[in-house]
Backbone as a chain_set.jsonl record, in Angstrom:
{"seq": "EILGAFHLLECDRISVEPLSVGALRRLLFARLGLSLTRRLLRQVSGLSQGNPLFALELGRAVVERGPVAIDDGQAAPPRLDQLLDARHAALEPSVRRVLSAVALCPGIRPDELSAVASQVAVDAAVDAGVLVVQDDSVRPSHPLVAAAALRGAKARDRTETLRALAATVTDEVLRARLLAAAT", "coords": {"N": [[-23.505, 18.102, -3.719], [-20.724, 16.339, -4.496], [-19.997, 14.507, -6.577], [-21.982, 14.973, -8.445], [-21.278, 17.456, -9.394], [-19.206, 17.09, -11.149], [-19.99, 16.901, -13.806], [-20.026, 19.492, -14.634], [-17.447, 20.227, -15.051], [-14.856, 20.434, -17.487], [-13.69, 17.697, -18.458], [-12.109, 14.638, -19.359], [-13.497, 11.395, -19.313], [-12.185, 8.416, -18.231], [-12.341, 5.087, -18.677], [-11.358, 2.474, -16.717], [-10.386, -0.608, -17.338], [-10.388, -4.076, -16.222], [-7.255, -5.829, -15.911], [-6.109, -8.002, -18.477], [-5.647, -11.6, -18.686], [-3.205, -12.104, -19.928], [-1.923, -9.614, -19.583], [-1.774, -9.574, -16.81], [-0.047, -11.738, -16.439], [2.313, -10.709, -17.572], [2.73, -8.527, -15.833], [3.113, -9.819, -13.325], [5.435, -11.218, -13.874], [7.238, -9.144, -14.542], [7.299, -7.556, -12.186], [7.642, -9.353, -10.039], [9.143, -11.429, -10.958], [7.843, -13.761, -11.458], [6.554, -16.672, -12.83], [3.75, -18.206, -13.65], [1.801, -21.255, -13.788], [-0.623, -21.956, -16.342], [-3.133, -22.641, -15.251], [-2.912, -21.702, -12.572], [-2.439, -19.012, -13.055], [-4.884, -18.281, -14.181], [-6.47, -18.629, -11.919], [-5.444, -16.6, -10.261], [-6.166, -14.417, -11.823], [-8.958, -14.689, -11.781], [-9.55, -14.453, -9.003], [-8.517, -11.908, -8.454], [-9.925, -10.349, -10.186], [-8.775, -8.944, -12.245], [-7.572, -6.788, -11.036], [-4.676, -5.006, -10.558], [-3.133, -4.505, -8.162], [-4.197, -6.359, -6.334], [-3.64, -8.721, -7.732], [-0.835, -8.662, -7.701], [-0.371, -8.913, -4.944], [-1.461, -11.436, -4.502], [0.351, -12.86, -6.076], [2.712, -12.397, -4.595], [2.024, -13.838, -2.313], [2.002, -16.416, -3.367], [4.72, -16.669, -4.022], [5.84, -16.576, -1.448], [4.463, -18.575, 0.06], [3.746, -20.58, -1.633], [1.613, -22.202, -4.145], [-0.539, -23.1, -2.631], [-1.286, -21.011, -1.074], [-3.24, -19.551, -2.332], [-5.106, -21.359, -3.152], [-6.2, -23.797, -1.509], [-8.258, -25.442, -1.513], [-9.857, -25.727, 0.689], [-10.2, -23.514, 2.42], [-11.736, -20.227, 2.424], [-11.207, -18.085, -0.39], [-8.394, -15.823, -0.367], [-8.658, -12.409, 0.748], [-8.011, -9.087, -0.423], [-7.399, -7.212, 1.628], [-6.643, -8.942, 3.677], [-4.327, -10.096, 2.605], [-2.688, -7.825, 2.383], [-2.533, -7.082, 5.074], [-1.143, -9.298, 6.106], [1.23, -9.043, 4.694], [2.122, -6.594, 5.723], [2.502, -7.304, 8.434], [4.664, -8.994, 8.186], [6.781, -7.347, 7.692], [9.869, -5.763, 8.723], [10.184, -4.388, 12.04], [11.165, -1.683, 12.084], [10.613, -0.86, 9.494], [7.856, -1.125, 9.445], [7.262, 0.91, 11.255], [8.156, 3.273, 9.938], [6.509, 3.179, 7.691], [3.984, 3.421, 8.893], [4.248, 6.01, 9.914], [4.372, 7.519, 7.552], [1.91, 6.856, 6.493], [0.285, 8.123, 8.304], [0.926, 10.718, 7.771], [0.891, 11.487, 4.864], [2.898, 12.438, 2.07], [4.865, 13.678, 3.419], [7.964, 15.362, 3.934], [11.25, 14.089, 3.248], [13.266, 15.007, 5.069], [11.723, 15.755, 7.267], [10.63, 13.334, 7.966], [12.79, 12.061, 9.026], [12.77, 12.446, 11.738], [11.398, 10.41, 12.928], [12.282, 8.088, 11.784], [15.003, 6.172, 10.531], [17.298, 6.638, 7.78], [18.016, 4.213, 6.75], [15.807, 2.603, 7.39], [13.859, 3.854, 5.824], [14.903, 3.406, 3.261], [14.764, 0.606, 3.262], [12.006, 0.269, 3.355], [11.273, 1.374, 0.914], [12.59, -0.446, -0.764], [11.096, -2.705, -0.112], [8.814, -2.11, -1.386], [6.734, -0.639, -0.261], [6.83, 2.053, 0.226], [7.169, 5.174, -1.503], [9.487, 7.419, -2.674], [9.381, 10.51, -3.955], [10.255, 13.268, -5.82], [10.258, 15.748, -3.507], [8.964, 14.418, -1.445], [7.462, 11.82, 0.557], [5.511, 8.954, 0.213], [2.971, 6.434, 0.811], [3.055, 3.375, -1.104], [0.597, 2.675, -2.065], [-2.784, 3.563, -1.35], [-4.171, 1.507, 0.003], [-2.135, 0.007, 1.095], [-1.231, 1.816, 2.978], [-3.52, 1.869, 4.586], [-3.477, -0.737, 5.622], [-1.172, -0.537, 7.154], [-1.98, 1.281, 9.108], [-4.039, -0.169, 10.301], [-2.533, -2.167, 11.433], [-0.972, -0.905, 13.33], [-0.432, -0.129, 16.744], [-2.504, 1.775, 18.949], [-1.147, 3.368, 20.843], [1.397, 3.531, 19.681], [0.777, 4.892, 17.306], [-0.029, 7.357, 18.365], [2.372, 8.247, 19.591], [3.983, 8.465, 17.323], [2.59, 10.406, 15.838], [2.931, 12.624, 17.544], [5.728, 12.875, 17.49], [6.091, 13.473, 14.78], [4.68, 15.896, 14.664], [6.353, 17.484, 16.141], [8.407, 17.956, 14.43], [7.589, 18.878, 11.884], [7.349, 21.734, 9.721], [5.226, 23.209, 8.79], [2.635, 24.996, 10.132], [-0.15, 24.525, 10.181], [-0.305, 21.818, 9.473], [1.104, 20.8, 11.646], [-0.706, 21.386, 13.717], [-2.85, 19.77, 12.943], [-1.7, 17.219, 13.179], [-1.146, 17.132, 15.93], [-3.761, 17.348, 16.905], [-4.809, 14.94, 15.943], [-3.348, 13.241, 17.502], [-4.495, 13.374, 19.959]], "CA": [[-23.03, 16.764, -4.019], [-19.468, 16.461, -5.235], [-20.014, 13.742, -7.825], [-22.881, 15.633, -9.38], [-20.624, 18.65, -9.929], [-18.204, 16.738, -12.157], [-20.485, 17.14, -15.162], [-19.763, 20.89, -14.959], [-16.037, 20.368, -15.411], [-14.464, 19.935, -18.797], [-12.677, 16.665, -18.267], [-12.368, 13.381, -20.047], [-13.7, 10.217, -18.491], [-11.404, 7.27, -18.677], [-12.796, 3.834, -18.092], [-10.23, 1.589, -16.446], [-10.846, -1.99, -17.42], [-9.507, -5.04, -15.551], [-6.162, -6.35, -16.737], [-6.34, -9.315, -19.073], [-4.783, -12.656, -18.164], [-1.876, -11.863, -20.49], [-1.338, -8.448, -18.927], [-1.428, -9.994, -15.45], [1.149, -12.581, -16.545], [3.458, -9.809, -17.776], [2.912, -7.76, -14.603], [3.69, -10.69, -12.297], [6.817, -11.524, -14.243], [8.046, -7.92, -14.479], [7.444, -7.043, -10.82], [8.028, -10.381, -9.067], [9.905, -12.507, -11.594], [6.996, -14.926, -11.244], [5.964, -17.289, -14.007], [2.773, -19.158, -13.126], [1.15, -22.163, -14.728], [-1.844, -21.38, -16.913], [-4.219, -22.843, -14.287], [-2.716, -20.808, -11.44], [-2.612, -17.656, -13.563], [-6.33, -18.06, -14.301], [-6.984, -18.459, -10.556], [-5.066, -15.25, -9.836], [-7.008, -13.501, -12.59], [-10.326, -14.793, -11.266], [-9.63, -13.902, -7.653], [-8.214, -10.472, -8.453], [-10.824, -9.682, -11.135], [-7.967, -8.069, -13.083], [-7.02, -5.687, -10.24], [-3.233, -5.239, -10.515], [-2.623, -4.58, -6.791], [-4.634, -7.637, -5.779], [-2.884, -9.766, -8.426], [0.54, -8.642, -7.178], [-0.37, -9.461, -3.583], [-1.635, -12.882, -4.659], [1.64, -13.354, -6.559], [3.638, -12.417, -3.452], [1.623, -14.958, -1.461], [2.471, -17.634, -4.034], [6.178, -16.701, -3.864], [6.181, -16.833, -0.051], [3.866, -19.773, 0.653], [3.43, -21.561, -2.658], [0.256, -22.116, -4.708], [-1.548, -23.379, -1.61], [-1.681, -19.738, -0.479], [-4.459, -19.02, -2.946], [-6.074, -22.403, -3.471], [-5.968, -25.055, -0.819], [-9.47, -26.23, -1.675], [-10.601, -25.844, 1.944], [-10.532, -22.209, 2.996], [-12.239, -19.203, 1.505], [-10.103, -17.41, -1.068], [-7.915, -14.65, 0.383], [-9.117, -11.084, 0.357], [-6.896, -8.158, -0.573], [-7.005, -6.651, 2.917], [-5.933, -9.985, 4.42], [-2.996, -10.216, 2.027], [-1.928, -6.635, 2.753], [-2.258, -7.168, 6.513], [-0.083, -10.291, 6.287], [2.468, -8.437, 4.177], [2.533, -5.595, 6.707], [2.975, -7.992, 9.634], [5.943, -9.636, 7.886], [7.833, -6.338, 7.554], [10.698, -5.48, 9.898], [9.558, -3.348, 12.873], [11.55, -0.318, 11.677], [9.905, -0.575, 8.243], [6.455, -0.894, 9.825], [7.168, 2.231, 11.908], [8.256, 4.346, 8.94], [5.3, 3.116, 6.872], [2.9, 4.005, 9.69], [4.457, 7.462, 9.965], [4.004, 8.094, 6.257], [0.46, 6.687, 6.361], [-0.325, 9.155, 9.14], [1.271, 12.041, 7.239], [1.337, 11.292, 3.481], [3.498, 13.606, 1.438], [5.857, 14.254, 4.314], [9.29, 15.526, 3.325], [12.231, 13.159, 3.83], [13.946, 15.569, 6.244], [10.782, 15.701, 8.382], [10.47, 11.928, 8.321], [13.977, 11.618, 9.767], [12.501, 12.544, 13.176], [10.827, 9.156, 13.431], [12.808, 6.922, 11.074], [16.345, 6.294, 9.96], [17.36, 6.515, 6.322], [18.073, 2.773, 6.479], [14.425, 2.11, 7.419], [13.174, 4.4, 4.644], [15.404, 2.645, 2.111], [14.216, -0.758, 3.344], [10.583, 0.36, 2.998], [11.23, 1.578, -0.539], [12.965, -1.737, -1.353], [9.985, -3.638, 0.102], [7.709, -1.702, -2.249], [5.615, -0.068, 0.483], [6.969, 3.508, 0.198], [7.69, 5.798, -2.715], [10.077, 8.739, -2.488], [9.24, 11.17, -5.25], [10.55, 14.686, -5.67], [10.641, 16.04, -2.132], [7.948, 13.887, -0.538], [7.402, 10.375, 0.742], [4.114, 8.526, 0.31], [2.793, 4.98, 0.695], [2.98, 2.93, -2.497], [-0.815, 2.58, -2.43], [-3.615, 3.879, -0.185], [-4.531, 0.303, 0.754], [-0.938, -0.34, 1.875], [-1.294, 2.726, 4.128], [-4.613, 1.415, 5.459], [-2.997, -1.921, 6.333], [-0.214, -0.064, 8.16], [-2.723, 1.887, 10.21], [-4.743, -1.252, 11.007], [-1.553, -2.964, 12.166], [-0.262, -0.118, 14.338], [-1.108, 0.028, 18.029], [-2.932, 3.153, 19.198], [-0.073, 4.076, 21.543], [2.452, 3.799, 18.703], [0.285, 5.949, 16.413], [0.009, 8.611, 19.119], [3.779, 8.645, 19.714], [4.455, 8.855, 15.994], [1.959, 11.687, 15.515], [3.585, 13.667, 18.337], [7.089, 13.064, 16.963], [5.966, 14.173, 13.505], [4.257, 17.276, 14.95], [7.502, 18.218, 16.666], [9.413, 18.199, 13.386], [7.093, 19.531, 10.662], [7.456, 23.19, 9.749], [3.927, 23.784, 8.465], [1.872, 25.15, 11.378], [-1.459, 23.88, 10.042], [-0.06, 20.382, 9.554], [1.459, 20.506, 13.053], [-1.942, 21.398, 14.5], [-3.618, 18.566, 12.581], [-1.032, 16.055, 13.767], [-1.392, 17.175, 17.386], [-5.174, 17.032, 17.118], [-4.986, 13.501, 15.721], [-2.677, 12.507, 18.573], [-5.262, 13.443, 21.219]], "C": [[-21.813, 16.877, -4.939], [-19.531, 15.734, -6.575], [-20.905, 14.391, -8.88], [-22.257, 16.846, -10.039], [-19.62, 18.325, -11.019], [-18.693, 16.982, -13.577], [-20.249, 18.592, -15.594], [-18.322, 21.122, -15.411], [-15.791, 19.826, -16.811], [-13.332, 18.933, -18.585], [-13.103, 15.399, -19.004], [-12.575, 12.28, -19.024], [-12.891, 9.081, -19.085], [-11.911, 6.043, -17.937], [-11.594, 2.917, -17.93], [-10.768, 0.167, -16.377], [-9.913, -2.903, -16.628], [-8.389, -5.479, -16.494], [-6.528, -7.726, -17.269], [-5.407, -10.33, -18.423], [-3.355, -12.454, -18.668], [-1.174, -10.683, -19.83], [-0.95, -8.778, -17.49], [-0.17, -10.855, -15.45], [2.384, -11.706, -16.688], [3.768, -8.995, -16.514], [3.593, -8.602, -13.523], [5.144, -11.035, -12.604], [7.715, -10.298, -14.079], [8.299, -7.48, -13.04], [7.991, -8.068, -9.847], [8.92, -11.47, -9.645], [9.151, -13.821, -11.537], [6.388, -15.4, -12.558], [5.044, -18.412, -13.52], [2.275, -20.09, -14.218], [-0.129, -21.489, -15.225], [-3.006, -21.488, -15.918], [-4.114, -21.857, -13.128], [-2.896, -19.34, -11.86], [-4.095, -17.328, -13.711], [-6.969, -17.894, -12.919], [-6.673, -17.052, -10.035], [-5.951, -14.232, -10.546], [-8.439, -13.513, -12.058], [-10.485, -14.171, -9.894], [-9.452, -12.388, -7.651], [-9.18, -9.674, -9.322], [-10.071, -8.657, -11.978], [-7.384, -6.87, -12.361], [-5.52, -5.909, -10.066], [-2.662, -5.324, -9.102], [-2.968, -5.925, -6.164], [-3.836, -8.774, -6.423], [-1.44, -9.823, -7.918], [0.604, -9.228, -5.777], [-0.606, -10.973, -3.606], [-0.331, -13.52, -5.142], [2.671, -13.418, -5.445], [3.315, -13.579, -2.517], [2.089, -16.285, -2.054], [3.984, -17.778, -3.866], [6.541, -17.127, -2.446], [5.692, -18.188, 0.456], [3.528, -20.861, -0.35], [1.991, -21.431, -3.118], [-0.847, -22.371, -3.69], [-2.059, -22.082, -0.976], [-2.96, -19.188, -1.098], [-5.489, -20.092, -3.273], [-5.726, -23.685, -2.741], [-7.211, -25.934, -0.854], [-10.314, -26.316, -0.413], [-11.061, -24.489, 2.47], [-11.117, -21.291, 1.939], [-11.047, -18.537, 0.829], [-9.665, -16.172, -0.277], [-8.519, -13.36, -0.154], [-7.901, -10.171, 0.317], [-6.452, -7.6, 0.772], [-6.263, -7.675, 3.775], [-4.502, -10.135, 3.909], [-2.125, -9.024, 2.423], [-1.598, -6.625, 4.243], [-1.134, -8.159, 6.792], [1.256, -9.75, 5.796], [3.009, -7.42, 5.166], [3.136, -6.266, 7.938], [4.348, -8.62, 9.42], [7.094, -8.633, 7.747], [8.627, -6.202, 8.846], [10.033, -4.37, 10.718], [9.915, -1.92, 12.457], [10.84, 0.09, 10.388], [8.427, -0.331, 8.533], [6.284, 0.496, 10.436], [7.219, 3.349, 10.875], [7.024, 4.349, 8.03], [4.118, 3.718, 7.62], [3.02, 5.526, 9.744], [4.016, 8.115, 8.665], [2.498, 7.937, 6.016], [-0.283, 7.742, 7.17], [-0.121, 10.558, 8.576], [1.775, 11.897, 5.806], [1.867, 12.578, 2.87], [4.525, 14.295, 2.307], [7.195, 14.355, 3.592], [10.272, 14.578, 3.997], [12.943, 13.711, 5.06], [13.031, 15.587, 7.465], [10.595, 14.27, 8.876], [11.637, 11.427, 9.167], [13.793, 11.719, 11.279], [11.995, 11.235, 13.76], [11.423, 7.916, 12.784], [14.199, 7.203, 10.531], [16.271, 6.174, 8.444], [17.404, 5.049, 5.918], [16.655, 2.194, 6.435], [13.642, 2.603, 6.204], [13.601, 3.623, 3.404], [14.843, 1.231, 2.091], [12.738, -0.765, 2.963], [10.401, 0.568, 1.506], [11.549, 0.253, -1.235], [11.848, -2.775, -1.215], [8.761, -3.267, -0.734], [6.532, -1.1, -1.512], [5.668, 1.456, 0.563], [7.526, 3.955, -1.141], [8.236, 7.165, -2.319], [10.085, 9.391, -3.857], [9.372, 12.674, -5.043], [10.998, 14.936, -4.232], [9.56, 15.57, -1.152], [8.008, 12.365, -0.511], [5.936, 10.013, 0.904], [4.054, 7.0, 0.299], [2.671, 4.588, -0.777], [1.541, 2.811, -2.983], [-1.636, 2.933, -1.195], [-4.002, 2.647, 0.643], [-3.35, -0.243, 1.554], [-0.906, 0.538, 3.127], [-2.376, 2.276, 5.106], [-4.195, 0.179, 6.253], [-2.013, -1.525, 7.432], [-0.942, 0.521, 9.359], [-3.519, 0.846, 10.989], [-3.774, -2.018, 11.902], [-0.829, -2.225, 13.272], [-1.098, -0.01, 15.612], [-1.426, 1.504, 18.243], [-1.82, 3.957, 19.872], [1.047, 4.442, 20.583], [2.038, 4.906, 17.727], [0.369, 7.311, 17.098], [1.435, 9.126, 19.251], [4.328, 9.143, 18.383], [3.872, 10.205, 15.591], [2.626, 12.835, 16.273], [4.996, 13.948, 17.829], [7.063, 13.809, 15.641], [5.587, 15.633, 13.729], [5.43, 18.117, 15.443], [8.502, 18.595, 15.58], [8.902, 18.939, 12.16], [7.136, 21.042, 10.817], [6.123, 23.883, 9.456], [3.057, 23.802, 9.734], [0.509, 24.456, 11.32], [-1.307, 22.362, 10.141], [0.288, 19.992, 10.984], [0.198, 20.433, 13.906], [-2.796, 20.153, 14.204], [-3.029, 17.302, 13.201], [-1.264, 15.996, 15.279], [-2.844, 16.844, 17.721], [-5.426, 15.535, 16.951], [-4.364, 12.68, 16.839], [-3.482, 12.511, 19.876], [-6.397, 12.456, 21.253]], "O": [[-21.891, 17.448, -6.027], [-19.152, 16.299, -7.601], [-20.597, 14.352, -10.072], [-22.664, 17.23, -11.136], [-19.218, 19.225, -11.756], [-17.885, 17.245, -14.467], [-20.271, 18.891, -16.788], [-18.029, 22.113, -16.08], [-16.442, 18.879, -17.253], [-12.159, 19.303, -18.543], [-14.286, 15.144, -19.231], [-11.904, 12.242, -17.992], [-12.921, 8.831, -20.29], [-11.899, 5.993, -16.707], [-10.895, 2.622, -18.899], [-11.509, -0.194, -15.463], [-8.762, -2.541, -16.385], [-8.558, -5.498, -17.714], [-7.179, -8.516, -16.586], [-4.486, -9.959, -17.696], [-2.401, -12.617, -17.907], [0.023, -10.741, -19.551], [0.083, -8.317, -17.003], [0.677, -10.721, -14.567], [3.388, -11.927, -16.01], [4.933, -8.798, -16.171], [4.541, -8.148, -12.883], [5.976, -11.131, -11.701], [8.819, -10.398, -13.544], [9.412, -7.069, -12.712], [8.726, -7.713, -8.926], [9.4, -12.336, -8.913], [9.764, -14.888, -11.567], [5.787, -14.621, -13.298], [5.513, -19.442, -13.036], [2.319, -19.767, -15.406], [-0.644, -20.566, -14.594], [-3.775, -20.54, -15.757], [-5.11, -21.244, -12.741], [-3.44, -18.534, -11.106], [-4.516, -16.214, -13.4], [-7.904, -17.109, -12.761], [-7.53, -16.397, -9.443], [-6.431, -13.286, -9.922], [-9.056, -12.46, -11.905], [-11.446, -13.442, -9.645], [-10.151, -11.673, -6.934], [-9.248, -8.45, -9.206], [-10.631, -7.637, -12.379], [-6.763, -6.014, -12.992], [-5.124, -6.915, -9.477], [-1.779, -6.147, -8.859], [-2.119, -6.555, -5.534], [-3.404, -9.694, -5.728], [-0.888, -10.907, -7.727], [1.538, -9.963, -5.456], [-0.014, -11.706, -2.814], [0.048, -14.593, -4.673], [3.426, -14.386, -5.355], [4.219, -14.229, -1.992], [2.522, -17.176, -1.323], [4.479, -18.873, -3.6], [7.442, -17.944, -2.253], [6.404, -18.875, 1.188], [3.077, -21.942, 0.029], [1.226, -20.646, -2.557], [-1.972, -21.905, -3.87], [-3.148, -22.062, -0.402], [-3.686, -18.435, -0.449], [-6.622, -19.774, -3.632], [-5.042, -24.555, -3.282], [-7.221, -27.033, -0.299], [-11.386, -26.921, -0.437], [-12.199, -24.349, 2.917], [-11.012, -21.537, 0.738], [-9.977, -18.44, 1.431], [-10.48, -15.548, 0.403], [-8.843, -13.239, -1.335], [-6.883, -10.452, 0.948], [-5.253, -7.519, 1.038], [-5.352, -7.314, 4.52], [-3.572, -10.284, 4.701], [-0.954, -9.197, 2.76], [-0.508, -6.208, 4.634], [-0.265, -7.892, 7.622], [2.292, -9.979, 6.42], [4.212, -7.381, 5.425], [4.178, -5.832, 8.429], [5.116, -8.762, 10.371], [8.257, -9.032, 7.691], [8.12, -6.491, 9.931], [9.382, -3.496, 10.146], [9.055, -1.04, 12.476], [10.502, 1.261, 10.211], [7.812, 0.558, 7.943], [5.295, 1.179, 10.174], [6.412, 4.277, 10.929], [6.55, 5.417, 7.641], [3.328, 4.454, 7.03], [2.025, 6.242, 9.634], [3.357, 9.154, 8.682], [1.881, 8.804, 5.397], [-1.353, 8.201, 6.77], [-0.894, 11.472, 8.864], [2.95, 12.151, 5.54], [1.347, 13.665, 3.123], [5.004, 15.377, 1.97], [7.514, 13.525, 2.74], [10.143, 14.294, 5.188], [13.201, 12.964, 6.003], [13.511, 15.448, 8.59], [10.424, 14.036, 10.072], [11.488, 10.477, 9.936], [14.576, 11.139, 12.031], [12.148, 10.984, 14.955], [11.104, 6.799, 13.192], [14.52, 8.321, 10.129], [15.29, 5.667, 7.899], [16.889, 4.679, 4.863], [16.335, 1.394, 5.557], [12.854, 1.856, 5.624], [12.763, 3.229, 2.592], [14.487, 0.714, 1.032], [12.27, -1.703, 2.317], [9.487, 0.007, 0.9], [10.864, -0.131, -2.184], [11.671, -3.622, -2.09], [7.787, -4.018, -0.785], [5.432, -1.043, -2.062], [4.677, 2.091, 0.923], [8.249, 3.222, -1.816], [7.535, 7.97, -1.706], [10.709, 8.897, -4.796], [8.692, 13.267, -4.206], [12.01, 14.39, -3.793], [9.278, 16.239, -0.158], [8.529, 11.721, -1.422], [5.202, 10.675, 1.638], [4.985, 6.346, -0.171], [2.231, 5.391, -1.6], [1.291, 2.843, -4.188], [-1.212, 2.624, -0.082], [-4.145, 2.745, 1.862], [-3.548, -0.888, 2.584], [-0.587, 0.056, 4.214], [-2.169, 2.302, 6.319], [-4.525, 0.062, 7.433], [-2.02, -2.109, 8.516], [-0.555, 0.278, 10.502], [-3.66, 0.961, 12.206], [-4.14, -2.464, 12.989], [-0.137, -2.848, 14.077], [-2.314, 0.175, 15.56], [-0.698, 2.377, 17.771], [-1.58, 5.107, 19.505], [1.593, 5.543, 20.659], [2.853, 5.755, 17.366], [0.787, 8.296, 16.49], [1.684, 10.314, 19.047], [5.056, 10.135, 18.336], [4.586, 11.055, 15.058], [2.86, 13.901, 15.703], [5.416, 15.102, 17.744], [7.903, 14.675, 15.395], [6.115, 16.518, 13.055], [5.489, 19.321, 15.189], [9.352, 19.46, 15.792], [9.69, 19.569, 11.456], [6.976, 21.565, 11.92], [5.929, 25.035, 9.846], [2.783, 22.758, 10.326], [0.07, 23.865, 12.306], [-2.093, 21.7, 10.818], [-0.179, 18.967, 11.48], [0.049, 19.525, 14.723], [-3.386, 19.565, 15.11], [-3.755, 16.433, 13.683], [-1.544, 14.931, 15.831], [-3.122, 16.149, 18.698], [-6.17, 14.936, 17.727], [-4.793, 11.556, 17.101], [-3.186, 11.743, 20.791], [-7.131, 12.392, 22.239]]}, "num_chains": 1, "name": "protein.A"}
C-alpha cells in the first residue's frame, strides 16, 4: 500500500486549508481583474469551498456570462468539471488541439510539440491560461484542465495526435507508450 509507506519517509506534512474570502477576492482581482460584490464573493467562496481553481473558473463564468452564471436561482450550482468543459469548448480549435496533445503527453518538449501544433497555437494556449511552458517542457496548467481537454477530444482526433506525437518524440519508451495508447 503506497499511502501506508509514507510514514517511513522523513517528510513534513503540510495541511492545505481552503482560501479565505479575502484571499479569494485578491486572487480573482489579481488573475482576472474581477471585483465582486460582497454577496457574490460569498457565493463564489461557498460554491468553491475555498478551492482556488474552482473560484477562478467561477470568476471566469461571471466575466463571460454575468452573475447569473453562478446563481440564477433555478438551476443547480455549476460544478468544476462543467466549468472546465465549457471553457475548453470555447477555446479556438488550434488551442484545443495543442492542449489535447499536451494532455496526452505531459512534459513534452516544445520542439516535439511542433509536430502537431504551431507556435502561434502554443502561445495562444499559454495566453488562455491552459498551458505552461517551463524550462524545456510544456504541461497543462492543471491536471483538471488536461482532463477536460481529453473529455472534449474525439477518439479519432486523440488517435491521430498520439500517432503524430509518436512520430516526433526521440525517447523510444515514450514512443512505444504513445503508439500503444493510439491502438
